[in-house]
Amino acid sequence: MILPKPVRALALASTVLIVFLMFQLLKRPPPVKEPRIIYPDMKTDPNLEETHEPEGKLWRADDYAADNPNSPRINATILSLVRNEEVNGMVQSMRDLERTWNHKFNYPWTFFNDVPFTEDFKTKTRAQTNAPCYYELIPKEHWAVPNWINHDLVRESGKMLAEEGTQYGNMISYHQMCRWNSGKFYHHPALKNVRYYWRVEPKVHFFCDVDYDVFRYMQDHNKTYGFTINLYDDPKSIPSLWPETMRFAEAHPEYLKNDTDNARAWLEDKQRRPEHNKNANGYSTCHFWSNFEIADMEFWRSKAYEDYFNHLDRAGGFFYERWGDAPVHSIALGLFEDASKIHWFRDIGYQHIPYFNCPNSPKCTGCRKGLFTDGEDFLYKEDCRPNWFKYVGMG
């Protein structure tokens, strides 16, 4: 008996569908991209080990209500340099940090912009927190290109940086931002009576519940700076930064900590990526990725750092090259501060595309333990944590 043509077509389609479904069920799932490391002397990523809170005294979320004038909060703020058009990305970052930490401690948010904040920005950000929010305008003299900078040279340098593929090399506002973050933000009148800050940028993620006051931790344990991610920089952006630093150090040896106490070896390493050290003229380019930093502004306000920043500022590299606040902060910390006062917040899960700090902790969700990047494999070579662990440790 010959089946009607439509029936035969339906039977054939059903057979093909069954075969396809069986294939999907039986085929092997694609391999999961496991976290890995690139350096053989770091046998395993420390974030694969079980992660705990820091040792010592910790302040818990008792009496930290936003309206409690007698709370244990100290003079600290969450700080963000952000544009009005970045409000949605800022809201996302706020939701993450409020959910994992600040809804318990209610530290204020302080936002900075070189133009006035819109009412839309203020309304949307205030809705994310019970803590006070402050909206500050950067003084023109803190943001403007200094009068000793040659604008023609800046334009030519920007073209060269762009031709070399240096990211943001030809964007003057990026240079202004780096300079402000390096040596101006802590002079803003709104921060006059503030000592500690937690820097937060738009479009970042926080993954882990943090159940202690991080600012109190910094104060009680005499910590100057806290980081999560430690990277190499692009040598093309900072070729004269280290030579200028050495000129300053030779003129001011009194500011240098003893090499047995500081992190100079981390700054000068040339074993892992010798081409970086060569192209940066003696600097490994290792730095703390400063889009996350929890720090004591008394260090930036110190005579050593102020003199160092002013020396760099006069040299012009914030505009003739693309000196970033991350290497400037890191070099100063590595030379002028005891390494023991720099803390790796390994228990704070964090992402700023494309890098992660992912602890192995039941307090973390949405972050695969030990993951450094979910990008291409070549990004793993940008991880400078092995150098930090080698020369300083994991404190």
XYZ file of C-alpha atoms in Angstrom:
395
model
C 0.000 0.000 0.000
C 1.426 3.329 -1.019
C 1.086 6.038 1.610
C -0.117 9.445 0.540
C 2.698 11.889 -0.187
C 1.964 14.207 2.809
C 2.069 11.233 5.173
C 5.380 10.043 3.739
C 6.837 13.551 4.171
C 5.646 13.671 7.764
C 7.154 10.254 8.507
C 10.501 11.294 7.010
C 10.544 14.504 9.028
C 9.720 12.581 12.207
C 12.564 10.133 11.567
C 15.044 12.960 11.016
C 13.860 14.686 14.211
C 14.239 11.467 16.254
C 17.753 10.894 14.916
C 18.704 14.498 15.691
C 17.358 14.267 19.258
C 19.178 10.971 19.889
C 22.398 12.550 18.631
C 21.991 15.517 20.975
C 21.340 13.213 23.937
C 24.264 10.888 23.265
C 26.953 13.302 22.170
C 29.535 14.408 24.715
C 28.944 17.806 26.304
C 31.499 20.476 25.396
C 34.379 20.595 27.856
C 34.076 23.217 30.587
C 36.837 25.777 30.388
C 38.553 25.248 33.709
C 40.375 28.035 35.521
C 44.069 27.742 34.913
C 47.336 29.538 35.484
C 50.233 30.192 33.203
C 53.283 30.085 35.480
C 54.688 26.695 36.479
C 55.963 27.862 39.880
C 52.429 28.713 41.008
C 51.173 25.135 41.055
C 47.598 26.060 41.885
C 45.594 29.233 42.018
C 45.153 30.236 45.689
C 41.522 31.008 44.917
C 40.950 27.277 44.444
C 41.771 26.801 48.127
C 39.029 27.341 50.665
C 38.760 31.045 51.357
C 38.004 32.518 54.771
C 37.636 35.987 56.211
C 40.800 37.822 57.259
C 42.201 36.879 60.644
C 41.934 39.137 63.644
C 39.293 41.454 64.990
C 36.346 42.068 62.647
C 33.395 44.410 63.136
C 30.038 42.817 62.415
C 26.855 44.519 61.246
C 25.555 45.544 64.654
C 24.146 49.059 65.133
C 25.035 50.096 61.574
C 21.564 51.386 60.680
C 21.735 54.258 58.191
C 19.981 56.634 60.589
C 22.087 55.738 63.633
C 24.342 58.743 64.419
C 26.230 56.642 66.978
C 27.002 53.719 64.682
C 30.509 52.199 64.583
C 31.027 53.611 61.066
C 34.300 55.461 60.635
C 35.112 58.375 58.312
C 34.952 56.448 55.045
C 32.973 56.456 51.818
C 32.297 54.449 48.683
C 33.669 56.583 45.866
C 32.904 56.691 42.161
C 33.991 58.898 39.273
C 31.113 58.471 36.837
C 29.323 60.215 33.949
C 25.590 60.885 33.794
C 25.225 58.578 30.797
C 26.731 55.714 32.819
C 23.860 55.703 35.300
C 22.572 52.240 34.357
C 26.015 50.708 34.756
C 26.404 52.512 38.073
C 23.050 51.218 39.284
C 24.117 47.665 38.454
C 27.365 48.077 40.453
C 25.470 49.611 43.365
C 22.957 46.772 43.451
C 25.761 44.227 43.657
C 27.702 45.992 46.400
C 24.590 46.867 48.394
C 23.378 43.255 48.192
C 26.704 41.710 49.213
C 27.950 44.282 51.723
C 26.677 47.818 52.129
C 23.049 47.119 53.032
C 24.547 45.852 56.304
C 26.890 48.772 56.977
C 25.332 51.766 55.198
C 28.468 53.675 54.302
C 27.764 56.759 52.166
C 28.231 56.895 48.408
C 30.136 59.864 46.991
C 29.881 60.434 43.235
C 32.191 62.723 41.263
C 31.739 64.224 37.810
C 33.333 67.029 35.821
C 29.814 68.247 34.908
C 26.771 68.532 37.205
C 24.828 65.344 37.858
C 21.346 65.158 36.367
C 18.255 64.637 38.469
C 17.751 61.335 36.642
C 21.187 60.130 37.826
C 20.475 61.226 41.381
C 17.022 59.634 41.495
C 18.162 56.284 40.130
C 21.227 55.976 42.346
C 19.472 57.090 45.560
C 16.907 54.364 44.967
C 19.593 51.678 45.345
C 20.681 52.380 48.912
C 19.518 53.462 52.353
C 22.856 55.213 52.878
C 23.422 58.894 52.119
C 24.455 59.817 48.575
C 26.564 62.851 47.736
C 26.975 64.320 44.247
C 30.114 66.364 43.776
C 31.431 68.538 40.963
C 35.163 68.339 40.273
C 36.790 71.801 40.406
C 37.930 72.936 36.970
C 41.482 73.415 38.214
C 41.601 69.740 39.247
C 40.374 68.471 35.867
C 41.829 70.861 33.296
C 45.039 70.144 31.421
C 47.802 71.989 33.340
C 49.145 75.181 31.779
C 52.676 73.792 31.476
C 51.531 71.068 29.064
C 52.235 71.655 25.358
C 48.930 70.989 23.568
C 50.577 70.528 20.170
C 52.819 67.858 21.647
C 49.802 66.219 23.290
C 48.050 65.953 19.910
C 51.116 64.483 18.214
C 51.736 62.078 21.093
C 48.096 61.001 21.031
C 48.353 60.171 17.331
C 51.469 58.097 17.958
C 49.858 56.235 20.845
C 46.812 55.486 18.696
C 49.004 54.231 15.835
C 50.814 51.942 18.282
C 47.494 50.537 19.444
C 47.602 52.009 22.951
C 44.060 51.945 24.295
C 42.593 55.413 24.962
C 45.913 56.973 23.949
C 44.231 59.635 21.835
C 41.346 60.361 24.254
C 42.198 63.497 26.242
C 39.440 62.920 28.811
C 41.010 59.552 29.675
C 44.342 61.273 30.382
C 42.541 63.822 32.559
C 40.802 61.020 34.442
C 44.086 59.193 35.090
C 45.699 62.356 36.403
C 42.700 63.142 38.659
C 42.637 59.608 40.062
C 46.401 59.732 40.605
C 46.780 62.973 42.481
C 43.695 65.168 42.710
C 40.657 63.283 43.985
C 41.745 63.202 47.628
C 42.033 67.014 47.630
C 38.359 67.493 46.837
C 36.660 69.493 49.631
C 33.980 66.783 49.970
C 36.679 64.363 51.136
C 38.417 66.737 53.509
C 37.291 64.826 56.611
C 37.224 61.381 54.971
C 40.107 58.986 55.438
C 39.187 55.671 53.783
C 37.440 54.958 50.497
C 36.278 52.017 48.406
C 36.470 52.809 44.710
C 33.628 51.413 42.593
C 33.144 51.857 38.853
C 30.086 51.310 36.654
C 29.420 47.829 35.236
C 31.421 45.873 37.816
C 30.183 42.833 39.724
C 30.508 41.674 43.316
C 29.813 38.007 44.029
C 30.426 37.268 47.715
C 28.704 38.194 50.958
C 31.113 40.221 53.069
C 29.983 40.249 56.685
C 32.515 42.575 58.301
C 33.277 46.279 58.064
C 36.166 46.456 55.565
C 37.046 50.023 56.562
C 37.307 49.034 60.214
C 39.476 46.129 59.118
C 41.841 48.521 57.329
C 42.002 50.795 60.348
C 42.333 48.138 63.036
C 45.019 46.193 61.171
C 47.012 49.205 60.011
C 46.477 48.544 56.313
C 47.118 51.221 53.723
C 45.797 49.622 50.549
C 43.610 46.709 49.514
C 43.325 45.096 46.074
C 41.752 42.102 44.353
C 43.376 41.941 40.882
C 47.051 42.382 40.002
C 48.015 42.822 36.327
C 50.712 43.775 33.836
C 50.365 47.118 32.049
C 51.021 48.007 28.413
C 54.689 49.156 28.282
C 53.913 51.412 25.318
C 51.771 53.585 27.577
C 54.447 54.238 30.237
C 57.993 54.135 28.727
C 59.309 57.039 30.821
C 57.377 56.425 34.060
C 60.049 54.277 35.700
C 63.006 56.473 34.625
C 61.169 59.502 36.042
C 60.470 57.530 39.214
C 64.153 56.669 39.557
C 65.104 60.325 39.109
C 62.723 61.187 41.916
C 64.019 58.354 44.121
C 67.619 59.478 43.644
C 66.654 62.991 44.707
C 64.587 61.759 47.691
C 66.104 58.564 49.129
C 64.507 59.451 52.467
C 61.101 58.431 51.113
C 62.100 54.887 50.159
C 61.301 52.032 52.487
C 64.011 49.466 53.047
C 64.074 46.913 50.214
C 63.517 44.134 52.750
C 60.206 45.756 53.712
C 58.861 47.233 50.480
C 57.704 45.597 47.236
C 60.420 46.920 44.938
C 61.319 43.427 43.717
C 57.746 43.045 42.432
C 58.101 46.320 40.555
C 61.454 45.423 39.007
C 60.966 41.748 38.177
C 62.210 40.828 34.692
C 61.984 37.053 34.818
C 58.355 36.433 33.900
C 57.907 38.972 31.114
C 61.363 40.356 30.329
C 60.074 42.234 27.273
C 57.802 44.292 29.536
C 60.683 45.224 31.814
C 62.822 46.144 28.803
C 60.165 48.217 27.034
C 59.179 49.972 30.276
C 62.856 50.736 30.963
C 63.246 48.743 34.163
C 59.650 48.429 35.362
C 57.890 45.065 35.330
C 54.617 46.982 34.687
C 52.939 44.976 37.488
C 50.227 46.996 39.174
C 47.102 46.754 41.305
C 44.061 47.133 39.059
C 42.738 50.292 40.628
C 39.123 50.117 39.466
C 38.910 48.217 42.765
C 40.837 49.740 45.619
C 40.142 50.161 49.299
C 42.649 52.636 50.630
C 43.753 55.066 53.295
C 43.953 58.556 51.785
C 46.523 59.553 54.391
C 49.071 57.769 52.204
C 48.160 59.868 49.142
C 48.202 63.001 51.314
C 51.650 62.207 52.699
C 54.610 64.404 51.726
C 56.309 61.461 50.008
C 53.395 60.750 47.700
C 52.528 64.405 47.095
C 56.109 65.188 46.125
C 56.186 62.121 43.889
C 52.928 63.005 42.144
C 54.004 66.612 41.612
C 57.276 65.414 40.097
C 55.396 63.154 37.685
C 52.839 65.844 36.928
C 55.554 68.303 35.915
C 57.198 65.658 33.732
C 54.031 65.588 31.606
C 53.631 61.852 31.152
C 49.956 61.893 32.055
C 49.426 63.647 28.698
C 52.495 62.983 26.529
C 52.251 59.285 27.323
C 49.315 57.503 28.964
C 50.376 57.107 32.552
C 47.519 55.555 34.485
C 46.609 55.920 38.128
C 47.045 52.154 38.584
C 50.813 52.044 37.883
C 51.363 55.399 39.617
C 49.586 54.237 42.781
C 51.283 50.842 42.623
C 54.805 52.183 42.164
C 54.363 54.594 45.055
C 53.020 51.857 47.305
C 55.767 49.475 46.224
C 58.542 51.943 47.042
C 57.249 54.162 49.861
C 55.136 51.762 51.950
C 55.732 48.557 53.880
C 54.472 45.649 51.805
C 52.840 44.220 54.938
C 50.376 47.139 54.836
C 49.047 46.082 51.427
C 46.228 43.547 51.625
C 44.849 41.121 49.062
C 41.080 40.955 49.634
C 40.903 37.386 48.427
C 37.467 36.905 50.025
C 35.809 39.643 47.933
C 34.526 38.221 44.654
C 34.898 40.828 41.942
C 34.755 41.287 38.184
C 35.713 44.134 35.918
C 35.615 42.850 32.344
C 37.541 40.764 31.426
C 39.141 39.785 34.787
C 37.857 38.172 37.990
C 38.766 37.513 41.581
C 36.734 34.385 42.383
C 37.216 32.884 45.871
C 36.353 29.349 46.891
C 33.720 30.194 49.468
C 30.107 29.231 50.202
C 29.473 32.965 50.534
C 30.003 33.433 46.788
C 27.521 32.902 43.961
C 27.837 33.450 40.214
C 31.626 33.291 40.153
C 33.506 30.061 39.378
C 36.238 29.533 41.962
C 39.739 30.221 40.707
C 38.555 31.920 37.522
C 40.860 34.703 36.367
C 39.225 35.511 33.032
C 36.424 34.179 30.871
C 38.137 35.653 27.826
C 40.748 34.212 25.482
C 43.671 32.180 26.809
C 46.220 34.889 25.962
C 44.726 37.034 28.746
C 46.123 34.667 31.381
C 49.609 36.022 30.784
C 48.407 39.390 32.096
C 48.044 37.946 35.620
C 50.781 39.369 37.853
C 49.556 37.811 41.095
C 52.262 35.092 40.908
C 54.892 37.844 41.155
C 53.146 39.378 44.148
C 52.872 36.013 45.889
C 56.527 35.285 45.099
C 57.991 38.524 46.410
C 55.449 39.592 49.038
C 53.058 36.768 49.934
C 49.286 36.470 50.276
C 48.611 38.689 53.274
